């Protein structure tokens, strides 16, 4: 529609720039229509303005403007902007990404109000060449040697499933595993905690002093000790501090049978264990193969369907990725260097734009192919999650989870319709 007069308020609307994801309008209102709005807010202000010698509601207009002129102009301009923006969205059928940005406000009371409104909008999405994509599916058979090696590795690492309790106190250099609760405190405040952590008696993953503190302890007993943190500690804020560590030994375990030969120790159960290990290896490889298929399809969609996306969305997603990077650096006691941050910003901007494009493509393909998600899909997803914290996260971010389910269904459809060449790796 481009240029028109807003029916609700009589403002002149002019489209000054149009891009695939952005539209810019100039809006102006003057004459009697503006004065009517100003008079309404002037009357509202008159009921609140006070001045000795005048009865309430009888102050001259110039006195009210002197006291509350800014308030009147703010209310009048807000009314005009709100009404015009709503009508532009309706008349132009705009799908907003964010609220419009109002700029270049020029307001002369009693004469003319002019401003600019910039709308970030969803692009028109057209997806072509998404059927019959040619992709490779990686396959790698699981060998008996791999299963045996993986099972032996699991047994030697002290997997809880293959351990039995020890009826004695912990000993130095014993091939045993301690199930412990650990808490680290600085100045009485808890800064980290591990609950139900399984560590070998000579673990190099445990905090300093763990092995000495563990020796002689029996399940149910507790012990505390302190360590001094130097400049190389993981978190910079802790450097130079003294950390007190509290430990509770929940259980002490070892491999059943001959610790030197875990496969021999479990020889009667090896067939069952091997079948489970084989299943887990197959499951992991199927997940890797699936990701590779999705990556190929994503690359094809992005290559065949170049599309502008709202810059505001890209900037927001880029900032989220940068904040996450800063957080990871902070956890390691480091700070993200300015020059490195600049490089990451460019990298993340490209990544963000592609992720946003893919999201538009997924929703458009779902619309065309009638792919839907419902409450039953969400319920099944929640029921499949064993970790309570993860379940609560899903419940809190339901819309995001529903989008992930929709994306998975669309990939299922695209993979089912693709021309797949199996490649053994």
mmCIF file of C-alpha atoms in Angstrom:
data_model
loop_
_atom_site.group_PDB
_atom_site.id
_atom_site.type_symbol
_atom_site.label_atom_id
_atom_site.label_comp_id
_atom_site.label_asym_id
_atom_site.label_seq_id
_atom_site.Cartn_x
_atom_site.Cartn_y
_atom_site.Cartn_z
ATOM 1 C CA UNK A 1 0.000 0.000 0.000
ATOM 2 C CA UNK A 2 3.042 2.239 0.502
ATOM 3 C CA UNK A 3 1.501 5.726 1.047
ATOM 4 C CA UNK A 4 -1.827 6.265 2.811
ATOM 5 C CA UNK A 5 -3.662 8.260 5.471
ATOM 6 C CA UNK A 6 -4.173 6.426 8.754
ATOM 7 C CA UNK A 7 -7.916 6.147 9.217
ATOM 8 C CA UNK A 8 -7.980 6.069 13.009
ATOM 9 C CA UNK A 9 -6.059 9.283 13.561
ATOM 10 C CA UNK A 10 -5.615 10.995 10.190
ATOM 11 C CA UNK A 11 -1.815 10.874 10.040
ATOM 12 C CA UNK A 12 -0.015 10.776 6.701
ATOM 13 C CA UNK A 13 2.046 7.599 6.238
ATOM 14 C CA UNK A 14 4.790 7.329 3.628
ATOM 15 C CA UNK A 15 6.932 4.256 2.902
ATOM 16 C CA UNK A 16 10.469 5.545 2.415
ATOM 17 C CA UNK A 17 12.503 2.313 2.261
ATOM 18 C CA UNK A 18 11.631 -1.312 1.730
ATOM 19 C CA UNK A 19 13.984 -4.263 2.190
ATOM 20 C CA UNK A 20 13.253 -7.998 2.489
ATOM 21 C CA UNK A 21 13.384 -7.803 6.300
ATOM 22 C CA UNK A 22 12.929 -4.104 7.024
ATOM 23 C CA UNK A 23 10.464 -1.332 6.190
ATOM 24 C CA UNK A 24 10.871 2.332 7.030
ATOM 25 C CA UNK A 25 7.954 4.797 7.217
ATOM 26 C CA UNK A 26 7.698 8.557 7.733
ATOM 27 C CA UNK A 27 4.602 9.609 9.683
ATOM 28 C CA UNK A 28 3.289 13.135 10.146
ATOM 29 C CA UNK A 29 0.200 14.651 11.752
ATOM 30 C CA UNK A 30 -0.785 18.301 12.010
ATOM 31 C CA UNK A 31 -3.703 20.672 11.872
ATOM 32 C CA UNK A 32 -6.959 20.063 13.693
ATOM 33 C CA UNK A 33 -6.431 16.302 14.162
ATOM 34 C CA UNK A 34 -3.293 16.923 16.205
ATOM 35 C CA UNK A 35 -4.929 19.771 18.139
ATOM 36 C CA UNK A 36 -7.859 17.527 19.129
ATOM 37 C CA UNK A 37 -5.445 15.033 20.677
ATOM 38 C CA UNK A 38 -3.447 17.786 22.379
ATOM 39 C CA UNK A 39 -6.612 19.340 23.812
ATOM 40 C CA UNK A 40 -7.622 15.995 25.273
ATOM 41 C CA UNK A 41 -4.339 15.654 27.161
ATOM 42 C CA UNK A 42 -4.351 19.344 28.074
ATOM 43 C CA UNK A 43 -7.742 18.807 29.723
ATOM 44 C CA UNK A 44 -6.393 15.771 31.591
ATOM 45 C CA UNK A 45 -3.431 17.833 32.785
ATOM 46 C CA UNK A 46 -5.707 20.681 33.917
ATOM 47 C CA UNK A 47 -7.314 18.320 36.447
ATOM 48 C CA UNK A 48 -3.915 17.706 38.061
ATOM 49 C CA UNK A 49 -2.159 21.082 37.766
ATOM 50 C CA UNK A 50 -2.256 23.359 40.813
ATOM 51 C CA UNK A 51 -1.438 27.042 41.329
ATOM 52 C CA UNK A 52 -2.339 29.347 44.242
ATOM 53 C CA UNK A 53 -5.143 31.745 43.353
ATOM 54 C CA UNK A 54 -6.765 29.435 40.795
ATOM 55 C CA UNK A 55 -9.484 26.894 41.392
ATOM 56 C CA UNK A 56 -8.742 23.318 40.404
ATOM 57 C CA UNK A 57 -9.561 22.779 36.753
ATOM 58 C CA UNK A 58 -9.532 26.496 35.871
ATOM 59 C CA UNK A 59 -5.844 27.162 35.166
ATOM 60 C CA UNK A 60 -5.065 28.970 31.881
ATOM 61 C CA UNK A 61 -3.616 26.787 29.114
ATOM 62 C CA UNK A 62 -0.269 28.606 29.140
ATOM 63 C CA UNK A 63 0.127 27.923 32.874
ATOM 64 C CA UNK A 64 -0.643 24.224 32.402
ATOM 65 C CA UNK A 65 1.816 23.972 29.516
ATOM 66 C CA UNK A 66 4.440 25.626 31.681
ATOM 67 C CA UNK A 67 3.892 23.053 34.414
ATOM 68 C CA UNK A 68 3.100 19.908 32.437
ATOM 69 C CA UNK A 69 3.991 20.649 28.821
ATOM 70 C CA UNK A 70 6.427 17.742 28.531
ATOM 71 C CA UNK A 71 3.878 15.327 30.002
ATOM 72 C CA UNK A 72 1.190 16.493 27.542
ATOM 73 C CA UNK A 73 3.508 16.175 24.541
ATOM 74 C CA UNK A 74 4.674 12.741 25.673
ATOM 75 C CA UNK A 75 1.092 11.455 26.051
ATOM 76 C CA UNK A 76 -0.080 12.984 22.770
ATOM 77 C CA UNK A 77 2.867 11.650 20.770
ATOM 78 C CA UNK A 78 2.511 8.189 22.367
ATOM 79 C CA UNK A 79 -1.168 8.069 21.358
ATOM 80 C CA UNK A 80 -0.380 9.034 17.767
ATOM 81 C CA UNK A 81 2.535 6.595 17.484
ATOM 82 C CA UNK A 82 0.629 3.679 18.977
ATOM 83 C CA UNK A 83 -2.399 4.203 16.754
ATOM 84 C CA UNK A 84 -0.414 4.671 13.542
ATOM 85 C CA UNK A 85 1.946 1.758 14.160
ATOM 86 C CA UNK A 86 -0.996 -0.571 14.794
ATOM 87 C CA UNK A 87 -2.664 0.541 11.554
ATOM 88 C CA UNK A 88 0.540 0.178 9.499
ATOM 89 C CA UNK A 89 0.994 -3.393 10.717
ATOM 90 C CA UNK A 90 -2.607 -4.219 9.859
ATOM 91 C CA UNK A 91 -2.797 -2.482 6.463
ATOM 92 C CA UNK A 92 0.624 -3.673 5.283
ATOM 93 C CA UNK A 93 0.186 -7.202 6.735
ATOM 94 C CA UNK A 94 3.572 -6.997 8.456
ATOM 95 C CA UNK A 95 4.879 -9.953 10.462
ATOM 96 C CA UNK A 96 6.964 -8.220 13.111
ATOM 97 C CA UNK A 97 10.121 -9.706 14.549
ATOM 98 C CA UNK A 98 10.418 -7.034 17.244
ATOM 99 C CA UNK A 99 8.591 -3.864 18.193
ATOM 100 C CA UNK A 100 9.274 -1.037 15.716
ATOM 101 C CA UNK A 101 11.981 1.489 16.447
ATOM 102 C CA UNK A 102 10.726 5.106 16.616
ATOM 103 C CA UNK A 103 13.275 7.730 15.576
ATOM 104 C CA UNK A 104 13.727 11.262 14.218
ATOM 105 C CA UNK A 105 10.905 12.699 16.318
ATOM 106 C CA UNK A 106 10.076 16.312 15.403
ATOM 107 C CA UNK A 107 7.266 17.746 17.522
ATOM 108 C CA UNK A 108 6.126 21.388 17.482
ATOM 109 C CA UNK A 109 3.217 21.690 19.880
ATOM 110 C CA UNK A 110 0.070 22.971 18.212
ATOM 111 C CA UNK A 111 1.609 22.634 14.787
ATOM 112 C CA UNK A 112 3.017 19.276 13.668
ATOM 113 C CA UNK A 113 4.261 15.916 14.926
ATOM 114 C CA UNK A 114 6.556 13.935 12.619
ATOM 115 C CA UNK A 115 8.587 10.791 13.241
ATOM 116 C CA UNK A 116 10.063 7.735 11.591
ATOM 117 C CA UNK A 117 9.100 4.112 12.341
ATOM 118 C CA UNK A 118 11.408 1.247 11.373
ATOM 119 C CA UNK A 119 9.929 -2.250 11.323
ATOM 120 C CA UNK A 120 12.019 -5.445 11.447
ATOM 121 C CA UNK A 121 9.836 -8.039 9.712
ATOM 122 C CA UNK A 122 9.923 -11.698 8.845
ATOM 123 C CA UNK A 123 11.184 -12.390 5.311
ATOM 124 C CA UNK A 124 9.064 -13.999 2.653
ATOM 125 C CA UNK A 125 10.232 -17.598 2.753
ATOM 126 C CA UNK A 126 10.424 -19.710 -0.385
ATOM 127 C CA UNK A 127 12.195 -23.039 -0.149
ATOM 128 C CA UNK A 128 13.127 -24.877 -3.319
ATOM 129 C CA UNK A 129 15.029 -28.070 -4.058
ATOM 130 C CA UNK A 130 14.443 -29.705 -0.696
ATOM 131 C CA UNK A 131 13.165 -33.019 -2.046
ATOM 132 C CA UNK A 132 15.331 -35.820 -3.337
ATOM 133 C CA UNK A 133 18.560 -34.383 -1.925
ATOM 134 C CA UNK A 134 21.661 -36.452 -2.610
ATOM 135 C CA UNK A 135 23.468 -37.305 0.621
ATOM 136 C CA UNK A 136 25.934 -39.840 1.976
ATOM 137 C CA UNK A 137 25.259 -42.011 4.998
ATOM 138 C CA UNK A 138 28.366 -43.105 6.848
ATOM 139 C CA UNK A 139 28.449 -46.675 8.045
ATOM 140 C CA UNK A 140 30.996 -48.501 10.150
ATOM 141 C CA UNK A 141 30.304 -52.081 11.256
ATOM 142 C CA UNK A 142 30.899 -52.875 14.911
ATOM 143 C CA UNK A 143 33.566 -55.579 15.298
ATOM 144 C CA UNK A 144 33.955 -58.097 18.102
ATOM 145 C CA UNK A 145 37.377 -56.640 18.938
ATOM 146 C CA UNK A 146 35.840 -53.171 19.408
ATOM 147 C CA UNK A 147 33.162 -54.543 21.726
ATOM 148 C CA UNK A 148 35.730 -56.452 23.806
ATOM 149 C CA UNK A 149 38.064 -53.447 24.055
ATOM 150 C CA UNK A 150 35.217 -51.104 25.032
ATOM 151 C CA UNK A 151 33.901 -53.506 27.667
ATOM 152 C CA UNK A 152 37.347 -53.953 29.181
ATOM 153 C CA UNK A 153 37.813 -50.164 29.264
ATOM 154 C CA UNK A 154 34.489 -49.716 31.063
ATOM 155 C CA UNK A 155 35.288 -52.409 33.595
ATOM 156 C CA UNK A 156 38.754 -51.039 34.317
ATOM 157 C CA UNK A 157 37.374 -47.520 34.820
ATOM 158 C CA UNK A 158 35.130 -48.796 37.580
ATOM 159 C CA UNK A 159 31.705 -48.451 36.037
ATOM 160 C CA UNK A 160 29.168 -48.565 38.923
ATOM 161 C CA UNK A 161 27.276 -51.403 37.244
ATOM 162 C CA UNK A 162 30.226 -53.789 37.721
ATOM 163 C CA UNK A 163 31.364 -52.831 41.248
ATOM 164 C CA UNK A 164 30.688 -54.443 44.621
ATOM 165 C CA UNK A 165 30.973 -52.923 48.139
ATOM 166 C CA UNK A 166 34.199 -53.166 50.172
ATOM 167 C CA UNK A 167 33.810 -54.089 53.844
ATOM 168 C CA UNK A 168 36.858 -52.217 55.185
ATOM 169 C CA UNK A 169 38.480 -48.788 55.362
ATOM 170 C CA UNK A 170 40.026 -47.168 52.306
ATOM 171 C CA UNK A 171 43.688 -47.975 51.695
ATOM 172 C CA UNK A 172 46.456 -46.172 49.816
ATOM 173 C CA UNK A 173 47.060 -47.326 46.221
ATOM 174 C CA UNK A 174 44.173 -49.816 46.377
ATOM 175 C CA UNK A 175 42.301 -50.508 43.137
ATOM 176 C CA UNK A 176 39.075 -49.238 44.644
ATOM 177 C CA UNK A 177 36.493 -46.559 43.963
ATOM 178 C CA UNK A 178 34.974 -44.131 46.444
ATOM 179 C CA UNK A 179 31.420 -42.822 46.102
ATOM 180 C CA UNK A 180 31.593 -39.405 47.767
ATOM 181 C CA UNK A 181 29.934 -36.062 48.340
ATOM 182 C CA UNK A 182 32.445 -33.206 48.071
ATOM 183 C CA UNK A 183 31.934 -29.514 48.865
ATOM 184 C CA UNK A 184 34.382 -26.642 48.416
ATOM 185 C CA UNK A 185 34.007 -23.489 50.515
ATOM 186 C CA UNK A 186 35.783 -20.136 50.589
ATOM 187 C CA UNK A 187 35.178 -17.933 53.623
ATOM 188 C CA UNK A 188 32.287 -20.213 54.595
ATOM 189 C CA UNK A 189 30.484 -19.856 51.268
ATOM 190 C CA UNK A 190 29.984 -22.924 49.049
ATOM 191 C CA UNK A 191 31.613 -22.321 45.637
ATOM 192 C CA UNK A 192 31.252 -25.837 44.210
ATOM 193 C CA UNK A 193 29.875 -29.252 45.144
ATOM 194 C CA UNK A 194 29.920 -32.785 43.759
ATOM 195 C CA UNK A 195 27.148 -35.115 44.865
ATOM 196 C CA UNK A 196 27.477 -38.854 44.449
ATOM 197 C CA UNK A 197 30.773 -38.636 42.544
ATOM 198 C CA UNK A 198 32.580 -41.934 41.860
ATOM 199 C CA UNK A 199 36.364 -41.490 42.035
ATOM 200 C CA UNK A 200 39.204 -43.985 42.108
ATOM 201 C CA UNK A 201 41.237 -44.008 45.323
ATOM 202 C CA UNK A 202 44.250 -42.592 43.474
ATOM 203 C CA UNK A 203 42.170 -40.266 41.254
ATOM 204 C CA UNK A 204 43.926 -37.326 39.621
ATOM 205 C CA UNK A 205 40.523 -35.682 38.998
ATOM 206 C CA UNK A 206 39.792 -35.125 42.680
ATOM 207 C CA UNK A 207 40.803 -31.949 44.553
ATOM 208 C CA UNK A 208 44.239 -31.737 46.184
ATOM 209 C CA UNK A 209 44.451 -33.688 49.417
ATOM 210 C CA UNK A 210 41.659 -36.099 48.467
ATOM 211 C CA UNK A 211 43.743 -39.283 48.546
ATOM 212 C CA UNK A 212 45.296 -38.600 51.961
ATOM 213 C CA UNK A 213 41.942 -37.603 53.424
ATOM 214 C CA UNK A 214 40.284 -40.758 52.103
ATOM 215 C CA UNK A 215 42.768 -43.250 53.630
ATOM 216 C CA UNK A 216 41.313 -44.899 56.708
ATOM 217 C CA UNK A 217 37.744 -43.695 56.107
ATOM 218 C CA UNK A 218 34.793 -46.060 56.146
ATOM 219 C CA UNK A 219 31.398 -45.526 54.443
ATOM 220 C CA UNK A 220 29.308 -43.040 56.407
ATOM 221 C CA UNK A 221 32.322 -41.159 57.779
ATOM 222 C CA UNK A 222 33.270 -37.550 56.971
ATOM 223 C CA UNK A 223 36.500 -35.594 56.768
ATOM 224 C CA UNK A 224 37.497 -31.974 56.065
ATOM 225 C CA UNK A 225 40.777 -30.355 55.046
ATOM 226 C CA UNK A 226 42.035 -27.068 53.600
ATOM 227 C CA UNK A 227 44.130 -26.151 50.573
ATOM 228 C CA UNK A 228 45.755 -22.891 49.467
ATOM 229 C CA UNK A 229 44.922 -21.769 45.944
ATOM 230 C CA UNK A 230 47.679 -20.280 43.802
ATOM 231 C CA UNK A 231 47.494 -18.114 40.678
ATOM 232 C CA UNK A 232 47.052 -21.179 38.449
ATOM 233 C CA UNK A 233 43.730 -22.204 39.993
ATOM 234 C CA UNK A 234 40.822 -22.570 37.499
ATOM 235 C CA UNK A 235 38.949 -19.496 38.728
ATOM 236 C CA UNK A 236 40.898 -16.242 38.935
ATOM 237 C CA UNK A 237 38.736 -14.877 41.758
ATOM 238 C CA UNK A 238 39.859 -17.746 43.999
ATOM 239 C CA UNK A 239 43.608 -17.114 43.586
ATOM 240 C CA UNK A 240 45.357 -16.541 46.909
ATOM 241 C CA UNK A 241 42.369 -17.816 48.910
ATOM 242 C CA UNK A 242 42.139 -20.766 51.291
ATOM 243 C CA UNK A 243 39.518 -23.339 50.335
ATOM 244 C CA UNK A 244 38.061 -25.748 52.882
ATOM 245 C CA UNK A 245 36.893 -29.060 51.451
ATOM 246 C CA UNK A 246 34.349 -31.290 53.157
ATOM 247 C CA UNK A 247 33.992 -34.943 52.138
ATOM 248 C CA UNK A 248 31.455 -37.613 53.027
ATOM 249 C CA UNK A 249 32.296 -41.188 52.024
ATOM 250 C CA UNK A 250 29.033 -42.777 50.916
ATOM 251 C CA UNK A 251 30.425 -46.112 49.785
ATOM 252 C CA UNK A 252 33.656 -47.879 48.942
ATOM 253 C CA UNK A 253 33.653 -50.292 45.983
ATOM 254 C CA UNK A 254 35.880 -52.584 43.944
ATOM 255 C CA UNK A 255 35.580 -54.888 40.949
ATOM 256 C CA UNK A 256 34.282 -58.311 41.833
ATOM 257 C CA UNK A 257 36.684 -61.189 41.238
ATOM 258 C CA UNK A 258 40.229 -60.695 39.969
ATOM 259 C CA UNK A 259 40.899 -56.959 39.592
ATOM 260 C CA UNK A 260 43.814 -57.656 37.287
ATOM 261 C CA UNK A 261 41.574 -59.316 34.712
ATOM 262 C CA UNK A 262 38.107 -57.732 34.728
ATOM 263 C CA UNK A 263 36.855 -59.835 31.819
ATOM 264 C CA UNK A 264 37.790 -63.045 33.664
ATOM 265 C CA UNK A 265 36.156 -61.716 36.832
ATOM 266 C CA UNK A 266 32.848 -61.316 34.977
ATOM 267 C CA UNK A 267 33.152 -64.256 32.583
ATOM 268 C CA UNK A 268 29.678 -65.594 33.351
ATOM 269 C CA UNK A 269 28.095 -62.212 32.551
ATOM 270 C CA UNK A 270 30.274 -61.279 29.574
ATOM 271 C CA UNK A 271 27.708 -62.209 26.866
ATOM 272 C CA UNK A 272 25.071 -59.966 28.476
ATOM 273 C CA UNK A 273 27.572 -57.140 29.033
ATOM 274 C CA UNK A 274 28.860 -57.397 25.467
ATOM 275 C CA UNK A 275 25.380 -57.173 24.002
ATOM 276 C CA UNK A 276 24.734 -53.982 25.956
ATOM 277 C CA UNK A 277 28.095 -52.499 24.912
ATOM 278 C CA UNK A 278 27.430 -53.412 21.269
ATOM 279 C CA UNK A 279 24.027 -51.719 21.467
ATOM 280 C CA UNK A 280 25.562 -48.555 22.917
ATOM 281 C CA UNK A 281 28.272 -48.408 20.223
ATOM 282 C CA UNK A 282 25.677 -48.880 17.476
ATOM 283 C CA UNK A 283 23.498 -46.175 19.044
ATOM 284 C CA UNK A 284 26.411 -43.701 19.166
ATOM 285 C CA UNK A 285 27.360 -44.387 15.548
ATOM 286 C CA UNK A 286 23.780 -44.009 14.387
ATOM 287 C CA UNK A 287 23.631 -40.629 16.154
ATOM 288 C CA UNK A 288 26.863 -39.519 14.433
ATOM 289 C CA UNK A 289 25.577 -40.717 11.050
ATOM 290 C CA UNK A 290 22.295 -38.873 11.617
ATOM 291 C CA UNK A 291 24.117 -35.630 12.460
ATOM 292 C CA UNK A 292 26.169 -35.988 9.282
ATOM 293 C CA UNK A 293 22.992 -36.415 7.214
ATOM 294 C CA UNK A 294 21.447 -33.338 8.840
ATOM 295 C CA UNK A 295 24.617 -31.307 8.217
ATOM 296 C CA UNK A 296 24.570 -32.229 4.506
ATOM 297 C CA UNK A 297 20.864 -31.361 4.182
ATOM 298 C CA UNK A 298 21.387 -28.078 6.021
ATOM 299 C CA UNK A 299 24.284 -27.135 3.738
ATOM 300 C CA UNK A 300 22.168 -27.927 0.653
ATOM 301 C CA UNK A 301 19.202 -25.879 1.907
ATOM 302 C CA UNK A 302 21.366 -22.857 2.704
ATOM 303 C CA UNK A 303 23.201 -23.055 -0.619
ATOM 304 C CA UNK A 304 20.051 -23.438 -2.733
ATOM 305 C CA UNK A 305 17.982 -20.854 -0.864
ATOM 306 C CA UNK A 306 19.884 -17.617 -0.168
ATOM 307 C CA UNK A 307 17.701 -15.356 1.956
ATOM 308 C CA UNK A 308 18.047 -12.200 4.027
ATOM 309 C CA UNK A 309 17.111 -12.528 7.693
ATOM 310 C CA UNK A 310 16.237 -9.766 10.189
ATOM 311 C CA UNK A 311 19.432 -8.123 11.367
ATOM 312 C CA UNK A 312 18.003 -7.586 14.831
ATOM 313 C CA UNK A 313 17.603 -11.351 15.200
ATOM 314 C CA UNK A 314 21.164 -11.941 14.023
ATOM 315 C CA UNK A 315 22.565 -9.372 16.453
ATOM 316 C CA UNK A 316 20.626 -10.835 19.384
ATOM 317 C CA UNK A 317 21.721 -14.416 18.616
ATOM 318 C CA UNK A 318 25.323 -13.285 18.060
ATOM 319 C CA UNK A 319 25.357 -11.559 21.444
ATOM 320 C CA UNK A 320 23.983 -14.692 23.128
ATOM 321 C CA UNK A 321 26.816 -16.760 21.622
ATOM 322 C CA UNK A 322 29.397 -14.184 22.713
ATOM 323 C CA UNK A 323 28.023 -14.122 26.253
ATOM 324 C CA UNK A 324 28.254 -17.903 26.391
ATOM 325 C CA UNK A 325 31.881 -17.740 25.213
ATOM 326 C CA UNK A 326 32.684 -15.140 27.882
ATOM 327 C CA UNK A 327 31.094 -17.396 30.500
ATOM 328 C CA UNK A 328 33.191 -20.382 29.447
ATOM 329 C CA UNK A 329 36.356 -18.285 29.597
ATOM 330 C CA UNK A 330 35.390 -16.997 33.046
ATOM 331 C CA UNK A 331 34.899 -20.547 34.340
ATOM 332 C CA UNK A 332 38.480 -21.325 33.352
ATOM 333 C CA UNK A 333 39.718 -18.202 35.144
ATOM 334 C CA UNK A 334 40.472 -16.323 31.936
ATOM 335 C CA UNK A 335 39.124 -13.279 30.154
ATOM 336 C CA UNK A 336 38.101 -13.149 26.509
ATOM 337 C CA UNK A 337 40.624 -10.873 24.749
ATOM 338 C CA UNK A 338 39.182 -7.943 22.777
ATOM 339 C CA UNK A 339 40.886 -8.965 19.518
ATOM 340 C CA UNK A 340 39.664 -12.536 19.929
ATOM 341 C CA UNK A 341 36.168 -11.261 20.705
ATOM 342 C CA UNK A 342 36.139 -9.394 17.386
ATOM 343 C CA UNK A 343 37.011 -12.581 15.516
ATOM 344 C CA UNK A 344 34.348 -14.508 17.399
ATOM 345 C CA UNK A 345 31.720 -11.850 16.686
ATOM 346 C CA UNK A 346 32.249 -12.262 12.934
ATOM 347 C CA UNK A 347 32.186 -16.061 13.220
ATOM 348 C CA UNK A 348 29.100 -16.075 15.430
ATOM 349 C CA UNK A 349 27.251 -13.592 13.195
ATOM 350 C CA UNK A 350 27.593 -15.992 10.260
ATOM 351 C CA UNK A 351 26.588 -18.935 12.437
ATOM 352 C CA UNK A 352 23.605 -17.026 13.839
ATOM 353 C CA UNK A 353 22.371 -15.946 10.404
ATOM 354 C CA UNK A 354 22.543 -19.524 9.113
ATOM 355 C CA UNK A 355 20.740 -20.894 12.193
ATOM 356 C CA UNK A 356 17.969 -18.315 11.743
ATOM 357 C CA UNK A 357 17.663 -19.075 8.019
ATOM 358 C CA UNK A 358 17.416 -22.775 8.776
ATOM 359 C CA UNK A 359 14.674 -22.070 11.321
ATOM 360 C CA UNK A 360 12.601 -20.240 8.687
ATOM 361 C CA UNK A 361 13.176 -23.102 6.217
ATOM 362 C CA UNK A 362 12.154 -25.749 8.755
ATOM 363 C CA UNK A 363 8.906 -23.967 9.582
ATOM 364 C CA UNK A 364 8.088 -23.350 5.913
ATOM 365 C CA UNK A 365 8.724 -26.990 4.937
ATOM 366 C CA UNK A 366 6.633 -28.095 7.921
ATOM 367 C CA UNK A 367 3.804 -25.835 6.708
ATOM 368 C CA UNK A 368 3.985 -27.158 3.142
ATOM 369 C CA UNK A 369 4.214 -30.800 4.174
ATOM 370 C CA UNK A 370 1.682 -30.535 7.020
ATOM 371 C CA UNK A 371 4.241 -31.572 9.648
ATOM 372 C CA UNK A 372 2.857 -30.737 13.077
ATOM 373 C CA UNK A 373 3.750 -31.107 16.744
ATOM 374 C CA UNK A 374 1.256 -31.470 19.576
ATOM 375 C CA UNK A 375 0.950 -31.973 23.314
ATOM 376 C CA UNK A 376 1.420 -35.719 22.932
ATOM 377 C CA UNK A 377 4.818 -35.131 21.269
ATOM 378 C CA UNK A 378 5.831 -32.865 24.154
ATOM 379 C CA UNK A 379 4.634 -35.372 26.766
ATOM 380 C CA UNK A 380 6.649 -38.196 25.159
ATOM 381 C CA UNK A 381 9.733 -35.981 25.093
ATOM 382 C CA UNK A 382 9.390 -35.163 28.787
ATOM 383 C CA UNK A 383 8.843 -38.815 29.675
ATOM 384 C CA UNK A 384 12.021 -39.798 27.810
ATOM 385 C CA UNK A 385 14.167 -37.525 30.016
ATOM 386 C CA UNK A 386 15.584 -39.239 33.106
ATOM 387 C CA UNK A 387 17.436 -36.279 34.666
ATOM 388 C CA UNK A 388 15.088 -34.154 36.789
ATOM 389 C CA UNK A 389 16.987 -30.901 36.178
ATOM 390 C CA UNK A 390 16.809 -31.472 32.423
ATOM 391 C CA UNK A 391 13.102 -32.239 32.696
ATOM 392 C CA UNK A 392 12.456 -28.994 34.558
ATOM 393 C CA UNK A 393 14.442 -27.084 31.913
ATOM 394 C CA UNK A 394 12.257 -28.578 29.167
ATOM 395 C CA UNK A 395 9.079 -27.673 31.033
ATOM 396 C CA UNK A 396 10.303 -24.099 31.441
ATOM 397 C CA UNK A 397 11.281 -23.779 27.751
ATOM 398 C CA UNK A 398 8.346 -25.566 26.149
ATOM 399 C CA UNK A 399 8.266 -23.497 22.945
ATOM 400 C CA UNK A 400 11.931 -24.202 22.282
ATOM 401 C CA UNK A 401 11.398 -27.926 22.877
ATOM 402 C CA UNK A 402 8.410 -27.976 20.507
ATOM 403 C CA UNK A 403 10.539 -26.317 17.828
ATOM 404 C CA UNK A 404 13.264 -28.938 18.331
ATOM 405 C CA UNK A 405 10.676 -31.700 17.934
ATOM 406 C CA UNK A 406 9.321 -30.032 14.782
ATOM 407 C CA UNK A 407 12.842 -29.729 13.361
ATOM 408 C CA UNK A 408 13.520 -33.398 14.055
ATOM 409 C CA UNK A 409 10.296 -34.374 12.271
ATOM 410 C CA UNK A 410 11.175 -32.230 9.247
ATOM 411 C CA UNK A 411 14.635 -33.802 9.058
ATOM 412 C CA UNK A 412 12.958 -37.228 9.255
ATOM 413 C CA UNK A 413 10.856 -36.276 6.233
ATOM 414 C CA UNK A 414 13.820 -34.884 4.275
ATOM 415 C CA UNK A 415 15.988 -37.914 5.028
ATOM 416 C CA UNK A 416 13.174 -40.284 4.047
ATOM 417 C CA UNK A 417 12.875 -38.515 0.698
ATOM 418 C CA UNK A 418 16.607 -38.138 0.069
ATOM 419 C CA UNK A 419 18.741 -40.158 -2.344
ATOM 420 C CA UNK A 420 21.102 -41.813 0.098
ATOM 421 C CA UNK A 421 24.391 -43.427 -0.792
ATOM 422 C CA UNK A 422 25.793 -45.665 1.950
ATOM 423 C CA UNK A 423 29.524 -45.181 2.470
ATOM 424 C CA UNK A 424 31.594 -47.426 4.719
ATOM 425 C CA UNK A 425 34.174 -45.519 6.741
#
